[in-house]
mmCIF file of C-alpha atoms and ligand atoms in Angstrom:
data_model
loop_
_atom_site.group_PDB
_atom_site.id
_atom_site.type_symbol
_atom_site.label_atom_id
_atom_site.label_comp_id
_atom_site.label_asym_id
_atom_site.label_seq_id
_atom_site.Cartn_x
_atom_site.Cartn_y
_atom_site.Cartn_z
ATOM 1 C CA MET A 1 8.720 -22.736 11.207
ATOM 2 C CA ALA A 2 11.751 -22.639 8.928
ATOM 3 C CA ASP A 3 10.925 -19.318 7.331
ATOM 4 C CA ASP A 4 10.390 -17.309 10.486
ATOM 5 C CA TRP A 5 10.803 -13.703 9.471
ATOM 6 C CA ARG A 6 12.457 -12.907 12.802
ATOM 7 C CA SER A 7 15.121 -15.523 12.124
ATOM 8 C CA ILE A 8 16.314 -13.473 9.178
ATOM 9 C CA SER A 9 19.263 -11.379 10.242
ATOM 10 C CA PRO A 10 18.212 -7.782 10.844
ATOM 11 C CA GLY A 11 21.304 -6.860 8.907
ATOM 12 C CA ASP A 12 20.137 -8.710 5.810
ATOM 13 C CA THR A 13 20.844 -6.003 3.309
ATOM 14 C CA ARG A 14 21.533 -8.150 0.260
ATOM 15 C CA PRO A 15 20.202 -6.335 -2.766
ATOM 16 C CA LEU A 16 16.701 -7.156 -3.906
ATOM 17 C CA PRO A 17 16.583 -9.211 -7.075
ATOM 18 C CA CYS A 18 15.540 -7.469 -10.252
ATOM 19 C CA LEU A 19 12.326 -8.749 -11.755
ATOM 20 C CA LEU A 20 10.565 -6.866 -14.511
ATOM 21 C CA PRO A 21 7.020 -8.146 -15.081
ATOM 22 C CA PRO A 22 6.117 -8.350 -18.804
ATOM 23 C CA ALA A 23 3.068 -6.075 -18.423
ATOM 24 C CA TYR A 24 5.243 -3.423 -16.767
ATOM 25 C CA ALA A 25 7.920 -3.764 -19.465
ATOM 26 C CA GLN A 26 5.137 -3.094 -21.955
ATOM 27 C CA LEU A 27 4.135 0.077 -20.079
ATOM 28 C CA ILE A 28 7.749 1.270 -20.209
ATOM 29 C CA ARG A 29 7.925 0.607 -23.960
ATOM 30 C CA ASP A 30 4.661 2.472 -24.532
ATOM 31 C CA ALA A 31 5.592 5.492 -22.383
ATOM 32 C CA GLU A 32 7.435 8.587 -23.535
ATOM 33 C CA GLU A 33 10.108 10.364 -21.501
ATOM 34 C CA PRO A 34 10.068 11.383 -18.710
ATOM 35 C CA GLU A 35 7.202 8.989 -17.830
ATOM 36 C CA ALA A 36 9.196 5.933 -18.970
ATOM 37 C CA GLN A 37 11.987 6.939 -16.595
ATOM 38 C CA ALA A 38 9.487 7.265 -13.717
ATOM 39 C CA LEU A 39 8.532 3.647 -14.358
ATOM 40 C CA ARG A 40 12.072 2.306 -14.871
ATOM 41 C CA ARG A 41 13.228 3.989 -11.668
ATOM 42 C CA GLN A 42 10.716 1.949 -9.650
ATOM 43 C CA VAL A 43 11.866 -1.471 -10.844
ATOM 44 C CA LEU A 44 15.452 -1.265 -12.115
ATOM 45 C CA PRO A 45 18.289 -1.439 -9.561
ATOM 46 C CA SER A 46 20.561 1.561 -9.017
ATOM 47 C CA ASP A 47 23.931 1.974 -7.294
ATOM 48 C CA ASP A 48 22.233 4.123 -4.602
ATOM 49 C CA GLU A 49 20.753 0.979 -3.086
ATOM 50 C CA ALA A 50 24.152 0.043 -1.647
ATOM 51 C CA SER A 51 24.401 3.268 0.415
ATOM 52 C CA PHE A 52 22.669 3.143 3.762
ATOM 53 C CA SER A 53 21.606 6.302 5.585
ATOM 54 C CA ALA A 54 21.071 7.209 9.223
ATOM 55 C CA GLY A 55 17.733 6.059 10.590
ATOM 56 C CA GLU A 56 17.238 3.340 8.000
ATOM 57 C CA SER A 57 16.179 -0.061 9.298
ATOM 58 C CA SER A 58 15.498 -3.544 7.958
ATOM 59 C CA ASP A 59 12.128 -3.387 9.761
ATOM 60 C CA PRO A 60 11.232 0.313 9.420
ATOM 61 C CA LEU A 61 7.633 -0.199 10.556
ATOM 62 C CA GLY A 62 8.674 -2.213 13.614
ATOM 63 C CA GLU A 63 6.319 -5.001 12.544
ATOM 64 C CA ALA A 64 8.328 -7.709 14.318
ATOM 65 C CA ARG A 65 6.952 -6.382 17.631
ATOM 66 C CA TYR A 66 3.407 -7.259 16.634
ATOM 67 C CA LEU A 67 3.799 -10.791 15.247
ATOM 68 C CA VAL A 68 1.377 -13.340 16.692
ATOM 69 C CA THR A 69 2.492 -16.123 14.346
ATOM 70 C CA PRO A 70 5.697 -15.799 12.269
ATOM 71 C CA HIS A 71 3.767 -14.002 9.494
ATOM 72 C CA LEU A 72 0.684 -12.510 11.171
ATOM 73 C CA VAL A 73 0.981 -8.878 12.285
ATOM 74 C CA HIS A 74 -1.606 -7.709 14.815
ATOM 75 C CA GLN A 75 -0.826 -4.051 15.440
ATOM 76 C CA TYR A 76 -4.229 -2.366 15.365
ATOM 77 C CA SER A 77 -6.979 -3.785 17.559
ATOM 78 C CA ASN A 78 -9.567 -4.513 14.881
ATOM 79 C CA ARG A 79 -7.412 -5.584 11.926
ATOM 80 C CA VAL A 80 -4.524 -7.952 11.187
ATOM 81 C CA LEU A 81 -2.076 -8.325 8.318
ATOM 82 C CA VAL A 82 -0.678 -11.581 6.853
ATOM 83 C CA LEU A 83 2.667 -11.711 5.076
ATOM 84 C CA THR A 84 1.580 -14.553 2.784
ATOM 85 C CA THR A 85 4.867 -14.866 0.900
ATOM 86 C CA GLY A 86 8.078 -12.948 0.352
ATOM 87 C CA ALA A 87 7.762 -13.241 -3.412
ATOM 88 C CA CYS A 88 6.553 -10.364 -5.561
ATOM 89 C CA LEU A 89 5.503 -10.043 -9.200
ATOM 90 C CA GLY A 90 8.246 -7.426 -9.564
ATOM 91 C CA TYR A 91 10.593 -5.860 -7.021
ATOM 92 C CA CYS A 92 9.966 -2.199 -6.214
ATOM 93 C CA ARG A 93 13.332 -0.700 -5.357
ATOM 94 C CA TYR A 94 11.903 1.429 -2.509
ATOM 95 C CA CYS A 95 10.169 -1.555 -0.848
ATOM 96 C CA PHE A 96 9.729 -1.014 2.908
ATOM 97 C CA ARG A 97 9.763 -4.773 3.493
ATOM 98 C CA LYS A 98 12.847 -5.322 1.354
ATOM 99 C CA SER A 99 14.572 -7.268 4.143
ATOM 100 C CA PHE A 100 11.675 -9.752 4.058
ATOM 101 C CA THR A 101 10.614 -9.561 0.426
ATOM 102 C CA ALA A 102 12.289 -12.099 -1.850
ATOM 103 C CA ARG A 103 14.011 -13.764 1.147
ATOM 104 C CA THR A 104 11.226 -16.275 1.697
ATOM 105 C CA GLU A 105 9.719 -17.269 -1.590
ATOM 106 C CA GLY A 106 6.967 -19.803 -0.941
ATOM 107 C CA PHE A 107 3.476 -19.512 0.474
ATOM 108 C CA ILE A 108 3.394 -19.634 4.270
ATOM 109 C CA GLU A 109 3.022 -23.196 5.435
ATOM 110 C CA ALA A 110 -0.324 -24.933 5.901
ATOM 111 C CA GLU A 111 0.350 -25.302 9.609
ATOM 112 C CA GLU A 112 0.659 -21.535 10.026
ATOM 113 C CA ARG A 113 -2.379 -20.881 7.833
ATOM 114 C CA GLU A 114 -4.382 -23.072 10.202
ATOM 115 C CA LYS A 115 -3.006 -21.167 13.192
ATOM 116 C CA ILE A 116 -4.062 -17.893 11.574
ATOM 117 C CA CYS A 117 -7.603 -19.166 11.049
ATOM 118 C CA ALA A 118 -7.721 -20.410 14.640
ATOM 119 C CA TYR A 119 -6.524 -16.991 15.851
ATOM 120 C CA LEU A 120 -9.229 -15.233 13.830
ATOM 121 C CA LYS A 121 -11.828 -17.564 15.288
ATOM 122 C CA LYS A 122 -10.837 -16.841 18.867
ATOM 123 C CA THR A 123 -10.325 -13.090 18.283
ATOM 124 C CA PRO A 124 -13.722 -11.829 17.142
ATOM 125 C CA ASN A 125 -12.823 -8.164 17.582
ATOM 126 C CA VAL A 126 -10.600 -8.546 14.492
ATOM 127 C CA GLN A 127 -12.911 -7.273 11.760
ATOM 128 C CA GLU A 128 -10.519 -7.038 8.824
ATOM 129 C CA ILE A 129 -7.640 -9.124 7.489
ATOM 130 C CA LEU A 130 -5.090 -7.677 5.073
ATOM 131 C CA ILE A 131 -3.679 -10.329 2.726
ATOM 132 C CA SER A 132 -0.266 -8.901 1.943
ATOM 133 C CA GLY A 133 3.350 -10.021 1.475
ATOM 134 C CA GLY A 134 5.301 -9.920 -0.788
ATOM 135 C CA ASP A 135 2.459 -10.163 -3.236
ATOM 136 C CA PRO A 136 -0.282 -12.719 -2.594
ATOM 137 C CA LEU A 137 -0.829 -12.893 -6.351
ATOM 138 C CA THR A 138 2.438 -14.823 -6.725
ATOM 139 C CA VAL A 139 0.753 -17.701 -4.888
ATOM 140 C CA PRO A 140 -0.853 -20.263 -7.251
ATOM 141 C CA PRO A 141 -4.582 -19.378 -7.353
ATOM 142 C CA ASP A 142 -5.792 -22.737 -6.027
ATOM 143 C CA GLU A 143 -3.585 -22.411 -2.936
ATOM 144 C CA LEU A 144 -4.445 -18.767 -2.427
ATOM 145 C CA PHE A 145 -8.179 -19.403 -2.661
ATOM 146 C CA GLU A 146 -7.930 -22.424 -0.382
ATOM 147 C CA PHE A 147 -6.522 -20.083 2.282
ATOM 148 C CA LEU A 148 -9.007 -17.283 1.589
ATOM 149 C CA ASN A 149 -11.887 -19.772 1.724
ATOM 150 C CA ALA A 150 -10.559 -21.141 5.022
ATOM 151 C CA ILE A 151 -10.496 -17.578 6.398
ATOM 152 C CA ARG A 152 -14.050 -17.040 5.149
ATOM 153 C CA HIS A 153 -15.116 -20.323 6.728
ATOM 154 C CA ALA A 154 -13.477 -19.448 10.063
ATOM 155 C CA ARG A 155 -14.975 -15.974 10.041
ATOM 156 C CA PRO A 156 -18.041 -15.449 7.810
ATOM 157 C CA ASP A 157 -18.133 -11.776 8.837
ATOM 158 C CA ILE A 158 -14.510 -10.713 8.357
ATOM 159 C CA LEU A 159 -13.578 -8.155 5.710
ATOM 160 C CA ILE A 160 -10.784 -9.430 3.438
ATOM 161 C CA ARG A 161 -8.416 -6.855 1.920
ATOM 162 C CA LEU A 162 -6.246 -8.199 -0.899
ATOM 163 C CA CYS A 163 -3.153 -5.961 -1.007
ATOM 164 C CA THR A 164 -1.357 -6.349 -4.320
ATOM 165 C CA ARG A 165 0.576 -4.772 -7.150
ATOM 166 C CA GLY A 166 -1.152 -7.291 -9.438
ATOM 167 C CA PRO A 167 -3.463 -4.944 -11.366
ATOM 168 C CA VAL A 168 -0.372 -2.934 -12.439
ATOM 169 C CA PHE A 169 2.336 -5.625 -12.682
ATOM 170 C CA ALA A 170 0.256 -8.556 -13.919
ATOM 171 C CA PRO A 171 -3.275 -7.523 -14.913
ATOM 172 C CA GLU A 172 -3.515 -10.719 -16.983
ATOM 173 C CA LEU A 173 -3.909 -12.667 -13.722
ATOM 174 C CA PHE A 174 -7.353 -11.116 -13.231
ATOM 175 C CA THR A 175 -9.181 -13.516 -15.511
ATOM 176 C CA LYS A 176 -12.960 -13.838 -15.466
ATOM 177 C CA GLU A 177 -12.586 -16.952 -13.349
ATOM 178 C CA PHE A 178 -10.199 -15.294 -10.898
ATOM 179 C CA ILE A 179 -12.524 -12.318 -10.455
ATOM 180 C CA ALA A 180 -15.504 -14.625 -9.951
ATOM 181 C CA ARG A 181 -13.583 -16.434 -7.210
ATOM 182 C CA LEU A 182 -12.779 -13.111 -5.540
ATOM 183 C CA ARG A 183 -16.422 -12.144 -5.808
ATOM 184 C CA SER A 184 -17.497 -15.319 -4.041
ATOM 185 C CA LEU A 185 -15.442 -14.235 -1.022
ATOM 186 C CA ARG A 186 -17.228 -10.947 -0.387
ATOM 187 C CA PRO A 187 -16.951 -8.836 1.677
ATOM 188 C CA LEU A 188 -13.604 -8.345 -0.048
ATOM 189 C CA TRP A 189 -11.769 -5.242 -1.218
ATOM 190 C CA VAL A 190 -8.829 -5.171 -3.614
ATOM 191 C CA ILE A 191 -6.125 -2.752 -2.473
ATOM 192 C CA PRO A 192 -3.918 -2.043 -5.505
ATOM 193 C CA HIS A 193 -0.512 -0.392 -5.184
ATOM 194 C CA ILE A 194 -0.064 2.163 -7.974
ATOM 195 C CA ASN A 195 2.204 5.182 -8.205
ATOM 196 C CA HIS A 196 2.004 6.883 -11.576
ATOM 197 C CA PRO A 197 -0.601 7.640 -14.267
ATOM 198 C CA ALA A 198 1.681 5.936 -16.821
ATOM 199 C CA GLU A 199 0.950 2.705 -14.909
ATOM 200 C CA LEU A 200 -2.547 2.855 -16.354
ATOM 201 C CA GLY A 201 -2.094 1.224 -19.753
ATOM 202 C CA PRO A 202 -4.901 -0.539 -21.631
ATOM 203 C CA ALA A 203 -4.408 -3.854 -19.791
ATOM 204 C CA GLN A 204 -4.398 -2.165 -16.362
ATOM 205 C CA ILE A 205 -7.477 -0.104 -17.197
ATOM 206 C CA ALA A 206 -9.262 -3.266 -18.347
ATOM 207 C CA CYS A 207 -8.359 -4.977 -15.063
ATOM 208 C CA PHE A 208 -9.648 -2.152 -12.820
ATOM 209 C CA THR A 209 -12.783 -1.894 -14.945
ATOM 210 C CA ALA A 210 -13.451 -5.634 -14.744
ATOM 211 C CA LEU A 211 -13.098 -5.553 -10.953
ATOM 212 C CA SER A 212 -15.430 -2.549 -10.711
ATOM 213 C CA GLU A 213 -17.970 -4.164 -13.004
ATOM 214 C CA ALA A 214 -17.878 -7.311 -10.865
ATOM 215 C CA GLY A 215 -18.812 -5.155 -7.887
ATOM 216 C CA ILE A 216 -15.466 -5.570 -6.158
ATOM 217 C CA PRO A 217 -14.577 -2.333 -4.349
ATOM 218 C CA GLN A 218 -11.023 -1.039 -4.636
ATOM 219 C CA GLN A 219 -8.937 1.412 -2.649
ATOM 220 C CA SER A 220 -5.474 2.312 -3.889
ATOM 221 C CA GLN A 221 -2.181 2.908 -2.105
ATOM 222 C CA THR A 222 0.548 5.128 -3.480
ATOM 223 C CA VAL A 223 4.052 5.858 -2.215
ATOM 224 C CA LEU A 224 5.394 9.380 -2.614
ATOM 225 C CA LEU A 225 8.665 8.853 -4.513
ATOM 226 C CA ARG A 226 11.341 11.301 -5.540
ATOM 227 C CA GLY A 227 11.900 11.332 -9.280
ATOM 228 C CA VAL A 228 8.759 9.256 -9.835
ATOM 229 C CA ASN A 229 5.625 11.078 -8.708
ATOM 230 C CA ASP A 230 6.739 14.043 -6.561
ATOM 231 C CA ILE A 231 4.888 16.532 -8.750
ATOM 232 C CA PRO A 232 1.363 17.465 -7.595
ATOM 233 C CA GLU A 233 -0.039 17.501 -11.143
ATOM 234 C CA THR A 234 1.243 13.939 -11.742
ATOM 235 C CA LEU A 235 -0.410 12.635 -8.590
ATOM 236 C CA ALA A 236 -3.597 14.598 -9.260
ATOM 237 C CA CYS A 237 -3.804 12.990 -12.702
ATOM 238 C CA LEU A 238 -3.318 9.518 -11.194
ATOM 239 C CA PHE A 239 -5.948 9.966 -8.471
ATOM 240 C CA HIS A 240 -8.537 11.459 -10.788
ATOM 241 C CA ARG A 241 -8.098 8.647 -13.318
ATOM 242 C CA LEU A 242 -8.362 6.042 -10.562
ATOM 243 C CA VAL A 243 -11.643 7.504 -9.333
ATOM 244 C CA CYS A 244 -12.966 7.408 -12.906
ATOM 245 C CA LEU A 245 -12.153 3.670 -12.958
ATOM 246 C CA GLY A 246 -13.966 3.062 -9.668
ATOM 247 C CA VAL A 247 -10.845 2.971 -7.490
ATOM 248 C CA LYS A 248 -10.901 5.195 -4.392
ATOM 249 C CA PRO A 249 -7.458 6.690 -3.655
ATOM 250 C CA GLY A 250 -6.790 5.554 -0.086
ATOM 251 C CA TYR A 251 -3.308 6.427 1.050
ATOM 252 C CA LEU A 252 -0.410 8.489 -0.193
ATOM 253 C CA PHE A 253 2.451 7.188 1.938
ATOM 254 C CA GLN A 254 5.597 8.998 2.926
ATOM 255 C CA CYS A 255 8.458 6.681 1.859
ATOM 256 C CA ASP A 256 9.669 4.486 4.736
ATOM 257 C CA LEU A 257 13.221 4.251 6.048
ATOM 258 C CA ALA A 258 14.188 0.939 4.423
ATOM 259 C CA PRO A 259 17.939 0.416 3.810
ATOM 260 C CA GLY A 260 19.286 2.120 0.704
ATOM 261 C CA THR A 261 16.115 4.048 -0.195
ATOM 262 C CA ALA A 262 17.248 7.618 0.599
ATOM 263 C CA GLY A 263 17.208 8.504 -3.098
ATOM 264 C CA PHE A 264 13.453 7.850 -3.185
ATOM 265 C CA ARG A 265 12.511 9.848 -0.109
ATOM 266 C CA VAL A 266 10.833 13.226 -0.497
ATOM 267 C CA PRO A 267 11.644 15.514 2.472
ATOM 268 C CA LEU A 268 8.625 15.853 4.783
ATOM 269 C CA GLN A 269 8.271 19.581 4.205
ATOM 270 C CA ASP A 270 8.101 19.024 0.448
ATOM 271 C CA GLY A 271 5.599 16.216 0.957
ATOM 272 C CA LEU A 272 3.364 18.492 3.017
ATOM 273 C CA ARG A 273 3.540 21.145 0.292
ATOM 274 C CA ILE A 274 2.684 18.584 -2.383
ATOM 275 C CA TRP A 275 -0.317 17.332 -0.412
ATOM 276 C CA ASN A 276 -1.536 20.893 0.219
ATOM 277 C CA ARG A 277 -1.408 21.544 -3.512
ATOM 278 C CA LEU A 278 -3.256 18.254 -4.171
ATOM 279 C CA ARG A 279 -6.066 19.542 -1.966
ATOM 280 C CA GLU A 280 -6.504 22.447 -4.337
ATOM 281 C CA LEU A 281 -6.315 20.286 -7.446
ATOM 282 C CA LEU A 282 -8.627 17.462 -6.358
ATOM 283 C CA SER A 283 -12.112 16.804 -5.039
ATOM 284 C CA GLY A 284 -12.608 15.231 -1.634
ATOM 285 C CA LEU A 285 -13.448 11.989 -3.411
ATOM 286 C CA SER A 286 -10.160 11.916 -5.308
ATOM 287 C CA LEU A 287 -7.901 12.999 -2.459
ATOM 288 C CA PRO A 288 -6.143 10.217 -0.503
ATOM 289 C CA GLN A 289 -4.947 10.537 3.059
ATOM 290 C CA TYR A 290 -1.287 11.486 3.307
ATOM 291 C CA ALA A 291 0.298 9.357 6.030
ATOM 292 C CA VAL A 292 3.590 8.164 7.428
ATOM 293 C CA ASP A 293 4.286 4.912 9.238
ATOM 294 C CA LEU A 294 6.088 6.038 12.363
ATOM 295 C CA PRO A 295 9.473 4.262 12.491
ATOM 296 C CA GLY A 296 9.804 1.537 15.108
ATOM 297 C CA GLY A 297 6.154 0.504 15.334
ATOM 298 C CA GLY A 298 4.317 3.756 16.107
ATOM 299 C CA GLY A 299 1.740 3.020 13.447
ATOM 300 C CA LYS A 300 0.230 5.134 10.712
ATOM 301 C CA PHE A 301 0.097 8.846 11.386
ATOM 302 C CA PRO A 302 -1.955 11.180 9.189
ATOM 303 C CA LEU A 303 0.180 13.984 7.758
ATOM 304 C CA SER A 304 -2.857 15.640 6.211
ATOM 305 C CA VAL A 305 -3.386 17.465 9.512
ATOM 306 C CA PRO A 306 0.059 19.110 9.794
ATOM 307 C CA ALA A 307 -0.237 19.901 6.073
ATOM 308 C CA LEU A 308 -3.165 22.131 6.975
ATOM 309 C CA SER A 309 -1.773 23.511 10.225
ATOM 310 C CA ASP A 310 -0.334 26.657 8.643
ATOM 311 C CA ARG A 311 -3.904 27.651 7.824
ATOM 312 C CA ILE A 312 -4.987 27.378 11.461
ATOM 313 C CA ASP A 313 -4.859 30.789 13.157
ATOM 314 C CA CYS A 314 -6.112 29.585 16.502
ATOM 315 C CA LEU A 315 -7.423 26.394 18.104
ATOM 316 C CA ASP A 316 -8.327 26.337 21.813
ATOM 317 C CA THR A 317 -11.198 25.552 24.158
ATOM 318 C CA VAL A 318 -12.137 29.246 24.597
ATOM 319 C CA SER A 319 -12.097 30.658 21.067
ATOM 320 C CA GLY A 320 -12.698 27.465 19.121
ATOM 321 C CA LEU A 321 -11.105 26.991 15.724
ATOM 322 C CA SER A 322 -10.115 29.895 13.484
ATOM 323 C CA VAL A 323 -8.877 28.957 10.057
ATOM 324 C CA ARG A 324 -7.996 30.794 6.877
ATOM 325 C CA GLY A 325 -10.312 29.672 4.085
ATOM 326 C CA SER A 326 -9.097 29.155 0.531
ATOM 327 C CA ASP A 327 -10.028 32.824 -0.102
ATOM 328 C CA GLY A 328 -7.522 33.919 2.564
ATOM 329 C CA LYS A 329 -10.235 35.182 4.983
ATOM 330 C CA VAL A 330 -10.387 33.893 8.558
ATOM 331 C CA TYR A 331 -13.397 31.740 9.520
ATOM 332 C CA THR A 332 -14.247 30.595 13.033
ATOM 333 C CA TYR A 333 -15.976 27.463 14.320
ATOM 334 C CA PRO A 334 -17.027 27.977 17.988
ATOM 335 C CA PRO A 335 -15.760 25.663 20.761
ATOM 336 C CA ASN A 336 -19.261 24.321 21.497
HETATM 337 C C1 PLP B 401 -1.581 -0.369 7.387
HETATM 338 C C2 PLP B 401 -1.820 -1.508 8.256
HETATM 339 C C3 PLP B 401 -3.114 -1.936 8.529
HETATM 340 C C4 PLP B 401 -4.333 -1.267 7.929
HETATM 341 O O1 PLP B 401 -4.502 0.048 8.360
HETATM 342 P P1 PLP B 401 -5.597 0.961 7.653
HETATM 343 O O2 PLP B 401 -5.389 2.309 8.243
HETATM 344 O O3 PLP B 401 -6.909 0.366 7.997
HETATM 345 O O4 PLP B 401 -5.344 0.895 6.197
HETATM 346 C C5 PLP B 401 -3.274 -3.014 9.364
HETATM 347 N N1 PLP B 401 -2.213 -3.639 9.925
HETATM 348 C C6 PLP B 401 -0.958 -3.241 9.688
HETATM 349 C C7 PLP B 401 0.161 -3.953 10.369
HETATM 350 C C8 PLP B 401 -0.707 -2.165 8.838
HETATM 351 O O5 PLP B 401 0.557 -1.783 8.581
#
């Protein structure tokens, strides 16, 4: 396989290209300050990207350890992730796969796609497949659907998760026909990446609404980013609006240690404070999990728990759990 991700030098720190999708440029034009700046900051290069910090890595999630084909990551027992292409609709400057993204442009080869289907067939405990990248929506629809249909054929039961920035960067791709083709592949969820309420312009709202109306469930992912969305009220606004559109906020991710992204990282303690405040501002339905991908391949770790730990007075097998409620009083749940 020519485009083996592992063959790319781990020190590949060439800057990401700059690509501004037209729909996102429109959002920037329509936004006022400081929202416009929160959008520009995500897609326009800055000098900070050339400065690397301690702990940063070209593979911050340690995904290379879990590859079963050059682009299939099997880290968690019941779900796998495919890096379908390195190409994106636009290049997010904080990208955690920036050493892979934009390095390999095309769709993974047919030979590997067949291997992936064969792997799914012989590994029935895999219940979900994440179609990721890069952005799978850069793949020409006929090729993308040929692969998705092959997956569906190999595994009629598997849940397909389409992980994409498409609804924000290129909502025009979600035509009636495209949505109907997605619908034919059910069970399928769309997992949109969205970071700011100003990313919900008329075209984006129409896209989320069309997916909801077609009965395609959606769960969002958001990255906590300094100077973009590190204000609880901003995030609360985003999550509430998403729920109103039929999109369940799934994850709020701590920013990963990709090279040259220090300027985007919110210190953990601040992140925990932000999430704690979000709990007060939002319903359970609107609140995503706050999580960090442990560097080096440790997997996702929920930070929502430590965010609450300062409210725990006591937790042991004798006294049970004593916690301060939102009224400041201590409440106890017995050990058994
Ligand atoms: C995040 C991730 C998944 C999916 O995990 P969920 O907690 O189900 O969202 C699967 N595989 C890999 C490699 C991942 O990084």
